[in-house]
Short mmCIF file of C-alpha atoms in Angstrom, two decimals:
data_model
loop_
_atom_site.label_atom_id
_atom_site.label_comp_id
_atom_site.label_asym_id
_atom_site.label_seq_id
_atom_site.Cartn_x
_atom_site.Cartn_y
_atom_site.Cartn_z
CA UNK V 1 7.18 1.71 -45.49
CA UNK V 2 5.21 3.55 -48.17
CA UNK V 3 5.34 0.51 -50.44
CA UNK V 4 3.44 -1.48 -47.82
CA UNK V 5 0.39 0.77 -47.98
CA UNK V 6 0.59 3.06 -51.02
CA UNK V 7 0.40 2.01 -54.68
CA UNK V 8 1.29 4.01 -57.76
CA UNK V 9 -2.38 5.05 -57.94
CA UNK V 10 -2.15 6.41 -54.40
CA UNK V 11 0.95 8.41 -55.36
CA UNK V 12 -0.79 9.88 -58.40
CA UNK V 13 -3.76 10.85 -56.24
CA UNK V 14 -1.41 12.57 -53.77
CA UNK V 15 0.25 14.55 -56.55
CA UNK V 16 -3.14 15.60 -57.96
CA UNK V 17 -4.46 16.63 -54.54
CA UNK V 18 -1.28 18.55 -53.72
CA UNK V 19 -1.50 20.44 -57.00
CA UNK V 20 -5.19 21.22 -56.39
CA UNK V 21 -4.52 22.54 -52.90
CA UNK V 22 -1.68 24.77 -54.06
CA UNK V 23 -3.72 26.25 -56.89
CA UNK V 24 -7.21 26.46 -55.40
CA UNK V 25 -6.79 26.69 -51.63
CA UNK V 26 -3.42 28.17 -50.62
CA UNK V 27 -4.04 31.57 -52.32
CA UNK V 28 -7.08 32.08 -50.04
CA UNK V 29 -5.75 30.71 -46.74
CA UNK V 30 -4.57 34.01 -45.25
CA UNK V 31 -7.89 35.66 -46.00
CA UNK V 32 -9.86 32.81 -44.47
CA UNK V 33 -7.64 32.79 -41.40
CA UNK V 34 -8.30 36.52 -40.90
CA UNK V 35 -12.04 36.48 -41.61
CA UNK V 36 -12.78 33.12 -40.02
CA UNK V 37 -15.01 32.32 -42.98
CA UNK V 38 -14.30 29.73 -45.67
CA UNK V 39 -16.04 30.78 -48.86
CA UNK V 40 -18.65 28.43 -50.23
CA UNK V 41 -17.09 27.98 -53.65
CA UNK V 42 -14.24 25.83 -52.32
CA UNK V 43 -16.61 23.21 -50.94
CA UNK V 44 -18.09 22.79 -54.41
CA UNK V 45 -14.62 22.53 -55.96
CA UNK V 46 -13.71 19.79 -53.47
CA UNK V 47 -16.94 18.04 -54.42
CA UNK V 48 -16.28 18.37 -58.14
CA UNK V 49 -12.85 16.78 -57.67
CA UNK V 50 -14.36 13.88 -55.74
CA UNK V 51 -12.46 14.60 -52.53
CA UNK V 52 -15.55 14.36 -50.30
CA UNK V 53 -16.54 11.03 -51.80
CA UNK V 54 -13.27 9.15 -51.32
CA UNK V 55 -14.65 6.40 -49.08
CA UNK V 56 -18.35 6.56 -49.96
CA UNK V 57 -20.44 4.36 -52.31
CA UNK V 58 -20.45 5.07 -56.02
CA UNK V 59 -24.28 4.97 -55.95
CA UNK V 60 -24.23 8.39 -54.28
CA UNK V 61 -21.41 9.90 -56.29
CA UNK V 62 -18.56 8.53 -54.20
CA UNK V 63 -15.36 6.80 -55.29
CA UNK V 64 -15.44 3.84 -52.85
CA UNK V 65 -11.66 3.90 -52.38
CA UNK V 66 -9.59 2.32 -49.63
CA UNK V 67 -8.77 4.16 -46.42
CA UNK V 68 -5.25 5.09 -47.49
CA UNK V 69 -6.69 7.59 -49.96
CA UNK V 70 -8.22 9.21 -46.88
CA UNK V 71 -4.79 9.17 -45.21
CA UNK V 72 -3.39 11.07 -48.19
CA UNK V 73 -6.29 13.54 -48.05
CA UNK V 74 -5.62 14.22 -44.38
CA UNK V 75 -1.83 14.41 -44.66
CA UNK V 76 -1.83 16.89 -47.54
CA UNK V 77 -4.38 19.13 -45.82
CA UNK V 78 -1.94 19.51 -42.90
CA UNK V 79 0.71 21.01 -45.18
CA UNK V 80 -1.10 24.17 -46.31
CA UNK V 81 -0.65 26.20 -43.10
CA UNK V 82 -4.24 26.08 -41.84
CA UNK V 83 -5.40 23.26 -39.60
CA UNK V 84 -8.68 25.19 -39.33
CA UNK V 85 -9.36 24.83 -43.03
CA UNK V 86 -8.36 21.17 -42.85
CA UNK V 87 -10.74 20.61 -39.92
CA UNK V 88 -13.68 22.12 -41.78
CA UNK V 89 -13.09 19.73 -44.67
CA UNK V 90 -12.54 16.51 -42.71
CA UNK V 91 -15.25 17.23 -40.12
CA UNK V 92 -17.74 17.44 -42.97
CA UNK V 93 -16.43 14.41 -44.84
CA UNK V 94 -15.63 12.08 -41.94
CA UNK V 95 -17.77 13.13 -38.98
CA UNK V 96 -21.17 14.20 -40.29
CA UNK V 97 -21.09 12.15 -43.49
CA UNK V 98 -19.93 8.98 -41.73
CA UNK V 99 -23.21 8.89 -39.82
CA UNK V 100 -25.27 9.63 -42.95
CA UNK V 101 -23.67 6.66 -44.69
CA UNK V 102 -23.77 4.27 -41.74
CA UNK V 103 -27.15 5.01 -40.15
CA UNK V 104 -29.07 7.00 -42.76
CA UNK V 105 -31.87 5.38 -44.75
CA UNK V 106 -32.16 5.65 -48.53
CA UNK V 107 -34.05 8.95 -48.38
CA UNK V 108 -31.36 10.50 -46.21
CA UNK V 109 -28.60 9.19 -48.45
CA UNK V 110 -30.24 10.62 -51.55
CA UNK V 111 -31.20 13.96 -50.02
CA UNK V 112 -28.15 14.57 -47.80
CA UNK V 113 -25.25 12.18 -48.47
CA UNK V 114 -25.31 12.66 -52.22
CA UNK V 115 -25.22 16.50 -52.11
CA UNK V 116 -22.62 16.30 -49.31
CA UNK V 117 -20.34 14.33 -51.61
CA UNK V 118 -20.84 16.90 -54.37
CA UNK V 119 -20.11 19.79 -51.98
CA UNK V 120 -23.57 21.31 -52.34
CA UNK V 121 -24.46 20.66 -48.70
CA UNK V 122 -22.24 21.02 -45.63
CA UNK V 123 -22.73 18.94 -42.49
CA UNK V 124 -21.78 19.14 -38.83
CA UNK V 125 -21.79 16.49 -36.12
CA UNK V 126 -23.27 17.68 -32.81
CA UNK V 127 -22.29 15.61 -29.77
CA UNK V 128 -20.32 17.70 -27.24
CA UNK V 129 -22.28 19.82 -24.78
CA UNK V 130 -21.46 22.76 -22.48
CA UNK V 131 -21.76 20.48 -19.43
CA UNK V 132 -20.35 17.30 -20.96
CA UNK V 133 -17.67 17.18 -23.66
CA UNK V 134 -15.99 13.80 -23.57
CA UNK V 135 -18.73 12.46 -21.27
CA UNK V 136 -21.10 11.46 -24.08
CA UNK V 137 -23.35 9.44 -21.78
CA UNK V 138 -23.86 12.52 -19.60
CA UNK V 139 -25.47 14.61 -22.34
CA UNK V 140 -28.56 16.61 -21.40
CA UNK V 141 -30.06 17.33 -24.81
CA UNK V 142 -33.37 15.48 -25.19
CA UNK V 143 -35.58 14.42 -28.08
CA UNK V 144 -38.92 13.36 -26.65
CA UNK V 145 -41.45 11.66 -28.91
CA UNK V 146 -44.81 13.42 -29.09
CA UNK V 147 -47.25 12.01 -31.61
CA UNK V 148 -45.65 12.01 -35.04
CA UNK V 149 -42.66 14.14 -33.98
CA UNK V 150 -39.67 14.33 -31.68
CA UNK V 151 -39.29 17.58 -29.73
CA UNK V 152 -35.61 18.50 -29.38
CA UNK V 153 -34.34 20.68 -26.52
CA UNK V 154 -30.82 21.36 -25.31
CA UNK V 155 -27.49 22.69 -26.53
CA UNK V 156 -24.25 21.59 -28.16
CA UNK V 157 -20.84 23.26 -28.19
CA UNK V 158 -17.43 23.11 -29.90
CA UNK V 159 -19.22 22.10 -33.12
CA UNK V 160 -16.97 22.38 -36.20
CA UNK V 161 -18.93 23.79 -39.17
CA UNK V 162 -21.71 24.77 -36.76
CA UNK V 163 -22.24 28.06 -38.63
CA UNK V 164 -21.51 26.94 -42.20
CA UNK V 165 -23.56 23.76 -42.07
CA UNK V 166 -26.78 23.07 -43.94
CA UNK V 167 -27.61 20.15 -41.69
CA UNK V 168 -26.70 18.76 -38.28
CA UNK V 169 -26.32 15.16 -37.17
CA UNK V 170 -27.44 15.47 -33.54
CA UNK V 171 -27.15 13.10 -30.59
CA UNK V 172 -29.94 13.41 -28.03
CA UNK V 173 -31.56 11.38 -25.27
CA UNK V 174 -34.86 9.82 -26.29
CA UNK V 175 -35.07 7.98 -22.95
CA UNK V 176 -33.28 10.23 -20.43
CA UNK V 177 -33.67 7.74 -17.59
CA UNK V 178 -31.73 5.00 -19.41
CA UNK V 179 -28.28 6.62 -19.48
CA UNK V 180 -26.18 5.76 -22.52
CA UNK V 181 -28.82 3.27 -23.66
CA UNK V 182 -31.28 6.12 -24.10
CA UNK V 183 -29.29 8.09 -26.72
CA UNK V 184 -30.41 8.34 -30.35
CA UNK V 185 -29.09 10.05 -33.50
CA UNK V 186 -31.10 12.52 -35.58
CA UNK V 187 -30.73 14.48 -38.80
CA UNK V 188 -32.01 18.02 -38.99
CA UNK V 189 -31.76 21.08 -41.21
CA UNK V 190 -29.95 24.01 -39.65
CA UNK V 191 -32.72 26.44 -40.64
CA UNK V 192 -35.32 24.58 -38.59
CA UNK V 193 -37.43 26.73 -36.28
CA UNK V 194 -35.98 26.91 -32.76
CA UNK V 195 -32.32 26.49 -33.79
CA UNK V 196 -29.72 29.18 -33.07
CA UNK V 197 -25.93 29.09 -33.51
CA UNK V 198 -23.26 31.35 -31.99
CA UNK V 199 -19.71 31.46 -33.30
CA UNK V 200 -16.97 30.84 -30.72
CA UNK V 201 -13.63 32.66 -30.57
CA UNK V 202 -10.73 30.20 -30.46
CA UNK V 203 -7.00 30.12 -29.78
CA UNK V 204 -6.31 28.33 -33.09
CA UNK V 205 -8.16 26.77 -36.03
CA UNK V 206 -9.07 30.34 -36.94
CA UNK V 207 -10.29 29.60 -40.47
CA UNK V 208 -12.88 27.08 -39.32
CA UNK V 209 -16.07 28.11 -37.60
CA UNK V 210 -16.77 26.51 -34.24
CA UNK V 211 -20.20 27.08 -32.77
CA UNK V 212 -22.40 26.70 -29.75
CA UNK V 213 -25.85 25.61 -30.85
CA UNK V 214 -29.13 25.90 -28.94
CA UNK V 215 -32.28 23.87 -29.62
CA UNK V 216 -35.61 25.14 -28.29
CA UNK V 217 -38.66 22.98 -28.96
CA UNK V 218 -37.34 21.97 -32.37
CA UNK V 219 -39.79 19.65 -34.12
CA UNK V 220 -38.25 16.67 -35.92
CA UNK V 221 -40.26 14.22 -38.04
CA UNK V 222 -40.02 10.59 -36.90
CA UNK V 223 -38.27 9.78 -40.18
CA UNK V 224 -35.33 11.97 -39.11
CA UNK V 225 -34.27 9.33 -36.58
CA UNK V 226 -31.11 7.66 -37.91
CA UNK V 227 -30.66 3.97 -37.20
CA UNK V 228 -32.52 2.54 -34.22
CA UNK V 229 -33.78 4.49 -31.25
CA UNK V 230 -31.57 4.00 -28.21
CA UNK V 231 -28.50 2.85 -30.17
CA UNK V 232 -26.95 6.27 -30.62
CA UNK V 233 -24.23 5.77 -28.02
CA UNK V 234 -23.04 2.59 -29.71
CA UNK V 235 -23.02 4.30 -33.11
CA UNK V 236 -20.98 7.20 -31.72
CA UNK V 237 -18.48 4.90 -30.04
CA UNK V 238 -18.11 2.85 -33.21
CA UNK V 239 -17.25 5.91 -35.29
CA UNK V 240 -14.91 7.35 -32.65
CA UNK V 241 -12.25 4.87 -33.82
CA UNK V 242 -12.17 6.56 -37.23
CA UNK V 243 -12.27 10.05 -35.72
CA UNK V 244 -9.37 9.30 -33.40
CA UNK V 245 -7.32 7.80 -36.21
CA UNK V 246 -8.03 10.88 -38.30
CA UNK V 247 -6.72 13.12 -35.52
CA UNK V 248 -3.69 10.88 -35.06
CA UNK V 249 -2.88 11.07 -38.77
CA UNK V 250 -3.38 14.84 -38.72
CA UNK V 251 -0.92 15.01 -35.82
CA UNK V 252 1.88 13.02 -37.43
CA UNK V 253 1.39 14.92 -40.69
CA UNK V 254 1.61 18.40 -39.15
CA UNK V 255 4.61 17.34 -37.06
CA UNK V 256 6.29 15.99 -40.18
CA UNK V 257 5.60 19.26 -41.99
CA UNK V 258 7.00 21.24 -39.05
CA UNK V 259 10.21 19.19 -39.14
CA UNK V 260 10.60 19.60 -42.90
CA UNK V 261 10.10 23.35 -42.71
CA UNK V 262 12.42 23.73 -39.73
CA UNK V 263 15.23 21.67 -41.24
CA UNK V 264 15.10 23.83 -44.36
CA UNK V 265 15.24 26.97 -42.21
CA UNK V 266 18.15 25.58 -40.15
CA UNK V 267 20.12 24.83 -43.31
CA UNK V 268 19.94 28.51 -44.29
CA UNK V 269 20.14 30.25 -40.92
CA UNK V 270 23.70 31.05 -39.84
CA UNK V 271 25.12 31.76 -36.38
CA UNK V 272 28.75 32.05 -35.36
CA UNK V 273 29.85 31.53 -38.95
CA UNK V 274 28.00 28.33 -39.73
CA UNK V 275 24.46 27.11 -40.48
CA UNK V 276 22.67 26.14 -37.28
CA UNK V 277 21.96 22.62 -38.56
CA UNK V 278 25.63 21.91 -37.77
CA UNK V 279 25.20 22.41 -34.02
CA UNK V 280 25.11 19.02 -32.34
CA UNK V 281 22.56 19.92 -29.66
CA UNK V 282 20.09 21.16 -32.30
CA UNK V 283 20.76 18.25 -34.65
CA UNK V 284 20.15 15.69 -31.93
CA UNK V 285 16.94 17.39 -30.81
CA UNK V 286 15.55 17.27 -34.34
CA UNK V 287 16.57 13.65 -34.80
CA UNK V 288 14.77 12.67 -31.60
CA UNK V 289 11.59 14.36 -32.79
CA UNK V 290 11.87 12.83 -36.26
CA UNK V 291 12.19 9.39 -34.65
CA UNK V 292 9.11 9.92 -32.47
CA UNK V 293 7.06 11.13 -35.44
CA UNK V 294 8.14 8.17 -37.56
CA UNK V 295 7.11 5.76 -34.79
CA UNK V 296 3.67 7.38 -34.69
CA UNK V 297 3.36 7.26 -38.45
CA UNK V 298 4.16 3.54 -38.62
CA UNK V 299 1.66 2.77 -35.85
CA UNK V 300 -1.04 4.96 -37.42
CA UNK V 301 -0.63 3.31 -40.81
CA UNK V 302 -0.83 -0.16 -39.26
CA UNK V 303 -4.02 0.74 -37.38
CA UNK V 304 -5.49 2.26 -40.56
CA UNK V 305 -4.78 -0.94 -42.49
CA UNK V 306 -6.62 -2.98 -39.86
CA UNK V 307 -9.58 -0.60 -39.82
CA UNK V 308 -9.70 -0.75 -43.62
CA UNK V 309 -10.04 -4.54 -43.32
CA UNK V 310 -13.05 -4.11 -41.04
CA UNK V 311 -11.36 -4.70 -37.69
CA UNK V 312 -12.71 -2.85 -34.64
CA UNK V 313 -9.57 -0.98 -33.64
CA UNK V 314 -10.90 1.11 -30.76
CA UNK V 315 -7.84 0.40 -28.59
CA UNK V 316 -5.30 1.08 -31.32
CA UNK V 317 -7.07 4.24 -32.53
CA UNK V 318 -7.23 5.56 -28.97
CA UNK V 319 -3.52 4.85 -28.48
CA UNK V 320 -2.75 6.47 -31.83
CA UNK V 321 -4.48 9.74 -30.97
CA UNK V 322 -3.09 9.84 -27.44
CA UNK V 323 0.51 9.39 -28.55
CA UNK V 324 0.51 11.24 -31.87
CA UNK V 325 -1.07 14.44 -30.57
CA UNK V 326 1.40 14.57 -27.69
CA UNK V 327 4.35 13.99 -30.03
CA UNK V 328 3.07 16.65 -32.44
CA UNK V 329 2.81 19.26 -29.70
CA UNK V 330 6.30 18.50 -28.39
CA UNK V 331 7.78 18.48 -31.90
CA UNK V 332 6.20 21.75 -32.97
CA UNK V 333 7.25 23.40 -29.69
CA UNK V 334 10.88 22.51 -30.44
CA UNK V 335 10.60 23.50 -34.09
CA UNK V 336 9.31 26.93 -33.11
CA UNK V 337 12.30 27.26 -30.76
CA UNK V 338 14.71 26.45 -33.61
CA UNK V 339 13.48 29.54 -35.45
CA UNK V 340 14.30 31.74 -32.47
CA UNK V 341 12.48 35.07 -32.58
CA UNK V 342 11.16 34.32 -36.06
CA UNK V 343 9.27 31.34 -34.71
CA UNK V 344 7.21 33.79 -32.66
CA UNK V 345 6.33 35.90 -35.69
CA UNK V 346 3.00 35.42 -37.45
CA UNK V 347 4.57 35.63 -40.90
CA UNK V 348 6.27 32.29 -40.26
CA UNK V 349 4.12 29.12 -40.13
CA UNK V 350 5.26 27.78 -36.75
CA UNK V 351 3.30 30.28 -34.63
CA UNK V 352 -0.02 29.28 -36.23
CA UNK V 353 0.94 25.63 -36.31
CA UNK V 354 1.77 25.79 -32.59
CA UNK V 355 -1.69 27.18 -31.77
CA UNK V 356 -3.54 24.86 -34.14
CA UNK V 357 -1.77 21.77 -32.86
CA UNK V 358 -2.81 22.42 -29.27
CA UNK V 359 -6.34 21.25 -30.02
CA UNK V 360 -5.03 17.77 -30.81
CA UNK V 361 -4.96 16.50 -27.20
CA UNK V 362 -8.39 18.08 -26.55
CA UNK V 363 -10.74 17.47 -29.49
CA UNK V 364 -12.26 14.07 -30.21
CA UNK V 365 -11.74 13.01 -26.59
CA UNK V 366 -9.20 14.63 -24.29
CA UNK V 367 -5.98 12.79 -23.56
CA UNK V 368 -7.17 12.28 -19.99
CA UNK V 369 -10.37 10.59 -21.17
CA UNK V 370 -8.40 8.47 -23.63
CA UNK V 371 -6.13 7.28 -20.83
CA UNK V 372 -9.16 6.22 -18.82
CA UNK V 373 -10.63 4.36 -21.81
CA UNK V 374 -7.32 2.56 -22.29
CA UNK V 375 -7.17 1.81 -18.57
CA UNK V 376 -10.53 0.06 -18.83
CA UNK V 377 -9.33 -1.96 -21.83
CA UNK V 378 -5.84 -2.82 -20.58
CA UNK V 379 -6.30 -3.03 -16.81
CA UNK V 380 -10.00 -3.81 -16.33
CA UNK V 381 -10.23 -6.10 -19.41
CA UNK V 382 -13.30 -4.26 -20.68
CA UNK V 383 -14.19 -5.33 -24.22
CA UNK V 384 -15.76 -2.73 -26.50
CA UNK V 385 -17.97 -4.17 -29.23
CA UNK V 386 -19.18 -2.58 -32.46
CA UNK V 387 -22.81 -1.57 -32.79
CA UNK V 388 -25.12 -3.84 -34.79
CA UNK V 389 -27.53 -1.85 -36.92
#
């Protein structure tokens, strides 16, 4: 299957990235997991290596590479025992920066996208709210035009990089009476007057910061509107396909890592005079999980290839996240069980992986919301269309 999607250049990139992560990131992971703070230097090292610019234009310092380089980036980040660190990296590169590249004007690309690619600036995407997570159209944050400014009021929550970030890409209602047709996208600096951020305490993803952000009469210049006023909902929906595929790829990669680690453990762990990988019940359980993960991987790669060709794969990406995150949780649950008491110990990777994986069916659209979206597509024949800038 790899030959269908990955060239020799892809393989060399994977080897280089893997080496970089082992040398520059892994030695710091335990500290970052304990402190909940990822030190600034690593962002700049990622930028220097070009990892934030994989899919962005060369004009802004990017590499303009195909989407399977992104797949490699995501997969390798899931193998260093910190989904929180991984989330901080991909949320910057593929949530905030995606909007800068797609809806930002030339000024925004020069002043924000370019330093984001180099790792000098960190971004966060602000959509979810305390009273409306997956219900994007129900957001309450407003940006009302007054003279030569927009006045932003409201709050956002569950924002990855909400504390670290230098800038926010914020969704707000410019015409509150028009529902999802009244949403617009804005860029703002995090040090703007009237902005406050509070760090949230989470079950997993401990290395990444997740914040609740409040906006009180924040003044935004008219030029900080990204794209067209009122088209924010369409922009968000368009980029959700990439976000959901990212989370699906993360899921199959962490499940694959869990299986690899567990099989190695089972080959060394003995019970009743033999290694436990000889017990039929355990062998068959692992084979079933490996089969499920491989099915997800094949589907995710196929959807990625279509997205890379410019297809609007909202259905496939939604299916990918729904299935892959469920499979990952079930796989990691079983893998932890295979380690017995050691699986419950923090010094082994399965305990953290178990906690980190649980966010998969929640973030980027809960599984319940995804099922309803798919119901509209499959049963109600609703046709989602990409936004036209």
